[in-house]
Coordinates of C-alpha atoms in Angstrom, one line a residue:
M1 CA 0.0 0.0 0.0
T2 CA 1.3 3.4 -1.0
L3 CA 1.8 5.7 2.1
T4 CA 0.6 9.3 1.9
I5 CA 2.8 12.2 3.0
R6 CA 0.8 12.4 6.2
D7 CA 1.4 8.6 7.0
R8 CA 5.2 9.1 6.5
R9 CA 5.1 12.1 8.7
H10 CA 3.3 10.2 11.4
Q11 CA 5.9 7.5 11.2
V12 CA 8.6 10.0 11.8
A13 CA 6.6 11.6 14.6
N14 CA 6.2 8.2 16.4
C15 CA 10.0 7.5 16.1
I16 CA 10.8 10.9 17.6
A17 CA 8.3 10.3 20.4
Q18 CA 9.8 6.8 21.3
G19 CA 13.5 7.9 21.7
E20 CA 15.4 10.7 23.2
H21 CA 16.8 12.9 20.4
P22 CA 17.0 10.0 17.8
R23 CA 19.3 10.6 14.9
I24 CA 18.1 11.0 11.4
V25 CA 19.9 7.8 10.3
D26 CA 18.1 5.8 13.0
I27 CA 14.7 7.2 12.1
A28 CA 15.4 6.4 8.4
A29 CA 16.4 2.8 9.3
A30 CA 13.2 2.3 11.4
T31 CA 10.8 3.8 8.9
G32 CA 12.5 2.8 5.7
L33 CA 12.3 6.4 4.4
P34 CA 15.2 8.2 2.8
K35 CA 17.3 10.4 5.2
S36 CA 16.3 13.5 3.1
S37 CA 12.6 12.7 3.6
V38 CA 13.1 12.2 7.3
Q39 CA 14.8 15.5 7.6
R40 CA 12.1 17.3 5.7
H41 CA 9.3 15.7 7.8
Q42 CA 11.2 16.4 11.0
K43 CA 11.4 20.1 10.1
G44 CA 7.7 20.1 9.2
I45 CA 6.9 18.5 12.6
E46 CA 8.9 21.2 14.3
R47 CA 7.2 24.0 12.4
S48 CA 3.8 22.6 13.3
A49 CA 4.5 22.2 17.0
H50 CA 3.5 25.7 17.7
Y51 CA 0.4 25.3 19.9
A52 CA 0.1 23.3 23.1
E53 CA -2.2 20.7 21.5
S54 CA -0.1 20.4 18.3
S55 CA 1.6 17.2 19.3
F56 CA -1.7 15.5 19.6
W57 CA -2.5 15.9 15.9
E58 CA 0.8 14.1 15.0
T59 CA -0.3 10.9 16.8
A60 CA -2.4 8.2 15.1
V61 CA -5.4 8.8 17.4
G62 CA -5.2 12.6 16.9
A63 CA -4.8 12.4 13.2
A64 CA -7.8 10.1 12.9
W65 CA -9.9 12.5 15.0
L66 CA -8.6 15.4 12.9
V67 CA -9.9 13.8 9.8
R68 CA -13.3 13.2 11.4
L69 CA -13.5 16.8 12.6
V70 CA -12.7 18.4 9.2
V71 CA -14.9 16.0 7.2
A72 CA -17.8 16.5 9.7
V73 CA -17.6 20.3 9.6
V74 CA -17.4 20.4 5.7
Y75 CA -20.2 17.7 5.5
H76 CA -22.7 19.1 8.0
F77 CA -22.0 22.9 7.6
G78 CA -20.4 23.3 4.2
I79 CA -22.7 20.9 2.2
Q80 CA -25.9 20.6 4.3
Q81 CA -26.2 24.2 5.5
G82 CA -24.3 25.9 2.6
V83 CA -21.7 27.7 4.8
G84 CA -19.0 29.1 2.5
A85 CA -15.4 27.9 2.2
E86 CA -14.1 31.3 3.5
S87 CA -16.1 31.0 6.7
L88 CA -15.0 27.4 7.3
S89 CA -11.4 28.4 6.7
R90 CA -11.7 31.1 9.4
F91 CA -13.2 28.5 11.8
F92 CA -10.5 26.0 11.2
K93 CA -7.9 28.7 11.8
A94 CA -9.6 29.7 15.0
I95 CA -9.2 26.2 16.4
H96 CA -5.4 26.0 15.5
I97 CA -5.2 23.3 12.9
E98 CA -3.9 25.4 10.0
R99 CA -0.4 23.9 10.5
H100 CA -1.7 20.4 10.2
V101 CA -4.3 20.5 7.4
G102 CA -4.8 22.6 4.3
I103 CA -7.6 24.9 5.2
S104 CA -7.4 27.6 2.5
P105 CA -10.7 28.2 0.8
S106 CA -9.5 26.6 -2.4
A107 CA -8.4 23.5 -0.5
L108 CA -11.7 23.3 1.3
R109 CA -13.6 23.7 -2.0
S110 CA -11.6 20.8 -3.4
L111 CA -12.4 18.7 -0.3
K112 CA -16.1 19.6 -0.6
G113 CA -16.0 18.4 -4.3
R114 CA -14.5 15.1 -3.2
L115 CA -17.3 14.7 -0.6
H116 CA -19.9 15.4 -3.3
E117 CA -18.4 12.6 -5.4
T118 CA -18.3 10.2 -2.4
I119 CA -21.9 10.9 -1.5
A120 CA -22.9 10.2 -5.2
A121 CA -20.9 6.9 -5.0
Y122 CA -22.9 6.0 -1.8
A123 CA -26.2 6.5 -3.7
V124 CA -25.0 4.2 -6.4
A125 CA -23.7 1.6 -4.0
Q126 CA -27.1 1.5 -2.2
S127 CA -29.3 1.5 -5.2
E128 CA -29.6 -2.3 -5.3
H129 CA -31.3 -2.2 -1.9
C130 CA -33.7 0.6 -3.1
Q131 CA -36.1 -1.8 -4.9
P132 CA -39.7 -2.2 -3.9
T133 CA -41.3 -5.6 -3.0
P134 CA -43.8 -6.7 -5.7
G135 CA -46.9 -4.6 -5.5
Q136 CA -45.6 -2.4 -2.7
G137 CA -48.0 0.5 -2.2
I138 CA -47.1 4.2 -1.9
C139 CA -48.7 7.6 -1.8
V140 CA -46.9 10.5 -3.3
G141 CA -47.0 14.3 -3.1
A142 CA -45.7 16.7 -5.9
D143 CA -45.1 20.4 -6.2
E144 CA -42.7 22.9 -7.7
T145 CA -40.6 25.5 -6.1
F146 CA -39.3 28.5 -8.1
F147 CA -35.7 29.9 -8.3
D148 CA -33.7 30.6 -11.4
L149 CA -35.4 27.5 -12.8
P150 CA -38.3 25.5 -11.3
I151 CA -37.3 22.5 -9.2
L152 CA -39.7 19.6 -9.5
V153 CA -40.1 17.8 -6.2
L154 CA -42.0 14.5 -5.8
I155 CA -42.0 12.7 -2.4
E156 CA -43.4 9.5 -1.0
L157 CA -45.5 11.0 1.7
A158 CA -45.6 8.2 4.3
S159 CA -41.8 7.7 4.5
G160 CA -40.6 11.1 3.2
F161 CA -38.4 9.5 0.5
I162 CA -37.7 11.9 -2.4
F163 CA -38.2 10.2 -5.8
T164 CA -37.7 13.3 -7.9
E165 CA -35.8 16.6 -7.1
V166 CA -34.5 18.1 -10.3
K167 CA -34.2 21.4 -12.1
S168 CA -36.4 21.8 -15.1
A169 CA -36.9 24.6 -17.6
R170 CA -40.6 23.9 -17.6
R171 CA -43.2 22.5 -15.3
T172 CA -45.6 21.0 -17.8
Y173 CA -47.0 17.5 -17.7
Q174 CA -44.3 16.4 -20.2
S175 CA -41.6 17.7 -17.8
W176 CA -43.1 15.7 -14.9
S177 CA -43.7 12.6 -17.0
A178 CA -40.1 12.6 -18.1
Q179 CA -39.0 12.2 -14.4
L180 CA -41.1 9.1 -13.9
Q181 CA -38.7 7.1 -16.1
S182 CA -36.1 7.1 -13.3
W183 CA -38.3 5.4 -10.7
W184 CA -41.8 4.5 -12.0
Q185 CA -41.5 3.0 -15.4
E186 CA -40.9 -0.7 -15.3
S187 CA -41.0 -0.7 -11.5
Q188 CA -43.1 -2.8 -9.1
W189 CA -44.6 0.2 -7.3
T190 CA -48.3 0.5 -6.8
C191 CA -49.2 4.2 -6.3
H192 CA -52.7 4.6 -4.8
F193 CA -53.0 8.4 -4.8
L194 CA -51.1 11.6 -5.5
V195 CA -51.6 14.7 -3.4
S196 CA -51.1 18.1 -5.0
D197 CA -52.3 21.7 -5.0
G198 CA -54.4 20.9 -8.0
A199 CA -52.2 22.2 -10.8
R200 CA -53.4 20.8 -14.1
A201 CA -50.0 19.2 -14.9
L202 CA -50.0 17.4 -11.5
V203 CA -53.6 16.2 -11.8
K204 CA -52.8 14.8 -15.3
L205 CA -49.6 13.3 -13.9
A206 CA -51.7 11.4 -11.3
L207 CA -54.5 10.3 -13.7
S208 CA -52.5 9.6 -16.9
G209 CA -48.9 9.3 -15.9
I210 CA -49.1 7.2 -12.8
G211 CA -52.7 6.0 -13.1
C212 CA -53.8 6.7 -9.5
A213 CA -56.3 9.0 -7.8
S214 CA -55.6 12.7 -7.7
V215 CA -56.3 14.1 -4.3
P216 CA -56.4 17.9 -3.6
D217 CA -54.2 19.1 -0.8
L218 CA -56.6 19.8 2.1
F219 CA -54.4 22.6 3.5
H220 CA -54.4 24.5 0.2
A221 CA -58.2 23.8 -0.2
M222 CA -59.1 25.1 3.3
R223 CA -56.8 28.1 2.9
A224 CA -58.5 29.1 -0.3
L225 CA -61.9 28.5 1.4
G226 CA -61.1 30.7 4.4
R227 CA -59.3 33.5 2.7
P228 CA -62.5 35.6 1.9
L229 CA -63.7 35.3 5.5
G230 CA -60.7 35.0 7.8
G231 CA -59.2 38.4 7.2
P232 CA -62.4 40.4 7.2
L233 CA -63.6 38.7 10.4
A234 CA -60.3 39.4 12.1
R235 CA -60.3 43.0 11.1
A236 CA -63.9 43.4 12.2
V237 CA -63.0 42.1 15.6
N238 CA -60.0 44.4 15.8
Q239 CA -62.1 47.4 14.9
A240 CA -64.7 46.5 17.5
Q241 CA -62.0 46.1 20.2
K242 CA -60.7 49.6 19.4
Q243 CA -64.1 51.1 19.5
V244 CA -64.7 49.6 23.0
E245 CA -61.3 50.9 24.2
K246 CA -62.2 54.4 22.8
Q247 CA -65.6 54.5 24.5
S248 CA -64.1 53.3 27.8
E249 CA -61.5 56.1 27.7
K250 CA -64.2 58.6 26.8
L251 CA -66.4 57.4 29.7
A252 CA -63.5 57.6 32.2
K253 CA -62.9 61.3 31.2
T254 CA -66.6 62.4 31.3
T255 CA -67.9 63.8 34.6
N256 CA -71.2 65.2 33.4
V257 CA -74.1 62.9 34.4
V258 CA -76.0 63.3 31.1
K259 CA -73.0 62.8 29.0
R260 CA -71.9 59.8 31.1
Q261 CA -75.3 58.2 30.5
A262 CA -74.9 58.6 26.7
C263 CA -71.3 57.3 26.9
E264 CA -72.5 54.2 28.8
E265 CA -75.1 53.5 26.1
Q266 CA -72.4 53.8 23.4
L267 CA -70.1 51.6 25.4
A268 CA -72.8 49.0 25.8
E269 CA -73.5 49.1 22.1
A270 CA -69.8 48.7 21.3
L271 CA -69.4 45.8 23.7
E272 CA -72.5 44.0 22.1
K273 CA -71.0 44.6 18.6
Q274 CA -67.6 43.2 19.8
Q275 CA -69.3 40.2 21.3
Q276 CA -71.2 39.5 18.1
R277 CA -68.1 39.8 15.9
E278 CA -66.0 37.6 18.2
Q279 CA -68.9 35.0 18.1
N280 CA -68.8 35.2 14.3
Q281 CA -65.1 34.6 14.3
Q282 CA -65.4 31.6 16.6
T283 CA -68.2 30.2 14.4
Y284 CA -65.9 30.5 11.4
R285 CA -63.1 28.7 13.2
N286 CA -65.4 26.0 14.4
A287 CA -66.7 25.4 10.9
L288 CA -63.1 25.0 9.5
A289 CA -62.3 22.6 12.4
T290 CA -65.4 20.6 11.5
I291 CA -64.3 20.4 7.9
S292 CA -60.9 19.2 9.0
I293 CA -62.5 16.6 11.3
C294 CA -64.7 15.3 8.5
V295 CA -61.9 14.5 6.0
H296 CA -60.7 11.3 7.6
P297 CA -61.2 7.6 6.7
F298 CA -63.3 7.2 9.9
T299 CA -66.2 9.2 11.3
L300 CA -65.3 11.0 14.4
A301 CA -68.5 10.2 16.3
S302 CA -68.6 6.4 15.8
S303 CA -65.1 5.5 14.3
Q304 CA -67.0 3.8 11.5
R305 CA -65.6 3.6 8.0
Q306 CA -66.4 6.6 5.8
S307 CA -68.6 5.2 3.0
P308 CA -69.0 6.7 -0.5
G309 CA -71.4 9.6 -0.2
D310 CA -70.8 10.3 3.5
L311 CA -68.3 13.1 3.1
P312 CA -70.5 15.5 1.0
T313 CA -73.3 15.0 3.6
A314 CA -70.9 15.7 6.5
L315 CA -69.5 18.9 4.9
A316 CA -72.8 20.4 3.9
D317 CA -73.5 21.9 7.4
P318 CA -70.1 23.6 8.0
L319 CA -70.1 25.0 4.4
S320 CA -73.6 26.4 5.0
V321 CA -72.4 28.0 8.2
L322 CA -69.5 29.7 6.3
A323 CA -71.9 30.9 3.6
G324 CA -74.0 32.5 6.4
L325 CA -71.1 34.5 7.6
A326 CA -70.7 36.4 4.3
T327 CA -71.5 40.1 4.1
D328 CA -72.5 42.3 1.3
N329 CA -68.9 43.3 0.7
N330 CA -67.5 39.7 0.3
S331 CA -70.6 37.5 -0.6
K332 CA -69.4 36.9 -4.2
A333 CA -65.9 36.0 -3.0
V334 CA -67.3 33.6 -0.3
D335 CA -69.7 32.0 -2.7
K336 CA -66.9 31.4 -5.2
A337 CA -64.6 30.0 -2.6
I338 CA -67.3 27.6 -1.4
A339 CA -68.2 26.5 -4.9
T340 CA -64.5 25.8 -5.6
F341 CA -64.2 23.7 -2.4
E342 CA -67.4 21.8 -3.2
G343 CA -65.9 20.9 -6.6
Q344 CA -62.9 19.3 -4.8
I345 CA -65.1 17.2 -2.4
P346 CA -65.4 14.2 -4.8
D347 CA -61.6 14.1 -5.2
L348 CA -61.1 14.3 -1.4
E349 CA -63.6 11.4 -1.1
N350 CA -61.7 9.5 -3.8
G351 CA -58.5 9.8 -1.7
I352 CA -60.4 8.2 1.3
Q353 CA -61.7 5.4 -0.7
A354 CA -58.3 4.8 -2.4
W355 CA -56.8 4.4 1.1
W356 CA -59.5 2.0 2.2
Q357 CA -58.9 -0.1 -0.9
W358 CA -55.2 0.0 -0.1
A359 CA -55.8 -1.1 3.4
S360 CA -58.1 -3.9 2.4
Q361 CA -55.7 -5.3 -0.2
A362 CA -52.7 -5.0 2.2
L363 CA -54.6 -6.8 4.9
A364 CA -55.7 -9.6 2.6
M365 CA -52.0 -10.3 1.9
E366 CA -51.4 -10.5 5.6
T367 CA -54.2 -12.9 6.5
T368 CA -57.0 -14.6 4.7
D369 CA -59.1 -15.1 7.9
L370 CA -62.2 -12.9 7.5
E371 CA -62.8 -12.6 11.2
T372 CA -59.3 -11.3 11.8
Q373 CA -59.7 -8.9 8.9
N374 CA -62.9 -7.6 10.3
W375 CA -61.4 -7.1 13.7
V376 CA -58.4 -5.3 12.4
L377 CA -60.4 -2.9 10.2
T378 CA -63.3 -2.1 12.6
A379 CA -61.6 -2.3 16.0
M380 CA -57.8 -2.1 16.0
L381 CA -57.3 0.3 13.1
P382 CA -59.7 3.1 14.3
W383 CA -58.0 3.2 17.7
V384 CA -54.5 3.3 16.2
Y385 CA -55.5 5.9 13.6
W386 CA -57.1 8.4 16.1
T387 CA -54.2 7.9 18.5
Q388 CA -51.8 8.8 15.8
Q389 CA -53.8 11.8 14.8
A390 CA -53.9 13.1 18.4
K391 CA -50.1 12.9 18.5
K392 CA -49.6 14.6 15.2
T393 CA -51.9 17.7 15.6
R394 CA -50.8 20.8 17.5
Q395 CA -54.2 22.5 17.6
P396 CA -55.6 22.1 21.1
E397 CA -59.3 21.7 20.1
L398 CA -58.6 19.2 17.3
K399 CA -56.3 17.3 19.6
R400 CA -59.1 17.0 22.2
H401 CA -61.5 15.7 19.6
Y402 CA -59.0 13.1 18.4
Q403 CA -58.1 12.0 21.9
E404 CA -61.8 11.5 22.7
A405 CA -62.3 9.5 19.5
A406 CA -59.2 7.4 20.4
S407 CA -60.6 6.7 23.9
A408 CA -64.0 5.7 22.5
A409 CA -62.3 3.4 19.9
F410 CA -60.1 1.9 22.6
E411 CA -63.2 1.0 24.6
G412 CA -64.7 -0.7 21.5
L413 CA -61.5 -2.6 21.0
I414 CA -61.5 -3.9 24.6
E415 CA -65.1 -4.9 24.4
H416 CA -64.7 -6.7 21.0
S417 CA -65.1 -10.4 21.5
F418 CA -62.2 -11.2 19.2
T419 CA -59.8 -9.2 21.2
E420 CA -59.8 -11.7 24.1
R421 CA -58.8 -14.5 21.7
I422 CA -55.7 -12.6 20.4
D423 CA -52.4 -13.3 22.2
D424 CA -49.9 -10.6 22.9
L425 CA -47.6 -11.5 20.0
Q426 CA -50.5 -11.3 17.5
H427 CA -51.8 -8.1 19.2
N428 CA -48.4 -6.4 18.8
H429 CA -48.1 -7.6 15.2
W430 CA -51.4 -6.1 14.2
Q431 CA -50.8 -2.9 16.2
H432 CA -47.6 -2.4 14.2
W433 CA -49.4 -3.1 11.0
C434 CA -52.1 -0.6 11.8
L435 CA -49.5 2.0 12.7
A436 CA -47.8 1.6 9.3
M437 CA -51.2 1.6 7.5
A438 CA -52.5 4.7 9.3
A439 CA -49.4 6.6 8.4
K440 CA -50.2 6.0 4.8
Y441 CA -53.3 8.1 4.8
Q442 CA -52.0 11.5 3.7
R443 CA -54.4 14.4 2.9
T444 CA -51.8 17.2 2.6
S445 CA -48.4 17.6 0.8
S446 CA -46.8 19.2 3.8
A447 CA -43.7 17.1 3.3
V448 CA -43.2 18.6 -0.1
E449 CA -43.9 22.1 1.3
G450 CA -41.3 21.6 4.0
R451 CA -38.7 20.5 1.4
N452 CA -39.4 23.5 -0.7
G453 CA -38.8 25.7 2.3
Y454 CA -35.5 24.1 3.0
L455 CA -34.5 24.5 -0.7
S456 CA -35.5 28.1 -0.6
Q457 CA -33.2 28.7 2.4
R458 CA -30.3 26.9 0.7
H459 CA -30.8 28.7 -2.5
H460 CA -30.7 32.0 -0.8
V461 CA -27.5 31.1 1.1
T462 CA -25.6 29.6 -1.7
R463 CA -27.1 31.7 -4.6
G464 CA -28.3 28.7 -6.5
F465 CA -27.8 25.0 -7.0
S466 CA -25.6 23.0 -9.3
E467 CA -26.9 19.7 -10.5
Q468 CA -24.3 17.9 -8.4
S469 CA -25.2 19.8 -5.2
L470 CA -28.9 19.1 -5.7
K471 CA -28.3 15.4 -6.1
T472 CA -26.1 15.4 -3.0
L473 CA -28.8 17.2 -0.9
T474 CA -31.4 14.6 -2.2
T475 CA -29.1 11.7 -1.1
I476 CA -28.6 13.3 2.3
H477 CA -32.3 13.8 2.8
N478 CA -33.1 10.2 1.9
F479 CA -30.3 8.4 3.7
D480 CA -29.1 10.7 6.5
L481 CA -31.9 12.8 8.0
R482 CA -33.7 11.0 10.7
R483 CA -37.0 11.2 12.5
A484 CA -37.4 11.0 16.3
D485 CA -37.5 7.2 16.0
G486 CA -34.0 7.2 14.5
T487 CA -35.1 6.0 11.0
T488 CA -34.2 7.5 7.6
A489 CA -36.7 8.0 4.7
A490 CA -34.9 5.2 2.8
Q491 CA -35.2 2.8 5.7
R492 CA -38.9 3.5 6.3
L493 CA -39.7 3.0 2.6
F494 CA -37.5 -0.1 1.8
G495 CA -37.3 -1.7 5.2
Y496 CA -33.5 -2.1 4.9
Q497 CA -30.9 -1.0 7.4
F498 CA -28.7 1.2 5.2
P499 CA -25.1 2.0 6.4
D500 CA -24.7 5.4 8.1
L501 CA -24.1 7.9 5.3
F502 CA -21.6 10.1 7.1
E503 CA -19.6 7.2 8.5
W504 CA -19.5 5.7 5.0
V505 CA -18.2 9.0 3.5
L506 CA -15.7 9.3 6.4
G507 CA -14.4 5.8 5.7
Q508 CA -13.8 6.7 2.1
T509 CA -11.9 9.9 3.1
T510 CA -8.6 8.7 4.3
D511 CA -6.5 11.8 3.8
L512 CA -6.8 15.5 4.1
P513 CA -4.9 18.2 2.1
M514 CA -1.6 19.2 3.6
P515 CA -1.0 22.8 4.5
R516 CA 1.1 24.7 1.9
M517 CA 3.1 27.4 3.7
S518 CA 6.5 28.9 3.0
N519 CA 9.2 29.1 5.7
K520 CA 8.4 32.7 6.2
A521 CA 4.7 32.0 6.5
H522 CA 5.5 29.6 9.4
Q523 CA 7.1 32.4 11.4
L524 CA 4.6 33.8 13.8
K525 CA 3.3 37.2 13.3
P526 CA 3.6 39.4 16.5
S527 CA 0.4 39.8 18.4
Y528 CA -1.3 43.1 18.8
A529 CA 0.0 43.3 22.4
E530 CA 3.6 42.8 21.3
T531 CA 3.3 45.3 18.5
F532 CA 1.6 48.0 20.5
P533 CA 2.7 47.4 24.2
A534 CA 0.7 49.2 26.8

């Protein structure tokens, strides 16, 4: 094996450490290096031994840790966070390693380029394990984010695995369809639905390109539904509060009995108006919460399966309430928003039914026993689903509703006659199956929106993406970023324990650039205190 310059230098350093003032000829004999090389390395070691900790970096343990330090900083901050080479160079100089590693901006850019290539090699090496099992089901979300060129992002929503993240001059159906060739064509995936903001290209991608249900993003749909009402109602409440404060101040300053009586009447009228507007705002919020509660595979009240036709009936009342909150100024906008939302209800219902079909098919592959299937779908799955929803939501009122539904479903599970006949091992198996199945119902493309937000931040920091850097970020997202349970997106989707990406990259990076400094540069510059003594 060919030794690097750093390896030869460590050999010399070890020989120096083992003996008292060893001669060059002795070191050369022990290491097998020419005497001229020993002398050169010896001088280099002397020049580097400037700080108290310098000797540590010349040992085998210190050198290995130094490689880990530099690679970790460049990987996590230079590549993932977009910190520039100049900033990294200043940091490395601040921790006194400039005499042991090449830390100039150009050297760090070169190292970053090597890490990009190594990460790309990792993706290639793991590609054989990124294959679906026959008929494996997925649900995907798609959207575009706009910079110098649009970036098309398509993510498997349950796992968070990115299938597509590429720059494209256009965002048409043809552009999206071209990206399917890398993962969809001739694959064994079964895509059940695609969640999007309803762009025509994405709807066509779902129906024609992938051949699955197109589900509108509930977040976008409800945001559009509430836009004509939310702002005006909030402004009305704010105006009423200011009017109450104004009348209260006026009453406090008035001493005349007659005028005080008039002020009290005006204050009472302002308070009544404030109360009415606050009530209207609360009614608006309750209606939106009811809509959110309705769009689930189970009914909240009974945890029964949502059947075709149930969703339009359940949404009729809250939509009617929202229509009643319209005023003369915004009635047309409210009617238009409600009509648009009503047009999306069939597609929302299609998403629910597609998930139920998915669950039924997946369960039939697990067991052919009809009694077990019925118990899982009607008793175990509702409890697991509502428990999961209660953990996910941050809105206190929705969390309370979901917790109540989970408690009721748990009571139904305990009372079910089949539950007593299931042993602990089977119970745990079906609970884990239900957890995985419940996670596959996705009604928003929030994972895509979150990715777009990260890309926006990175684009701003680094002033754009190269094709290589974008592929690297995709690989890091799929194989390195972890959820609270410690799993990566690739692990969740493919069920395979992939090697740690950073450790794999570190194992492939055996050497760091050496510092290039002239003899004059090695001479210490005087400090400020020495130059300008007090």
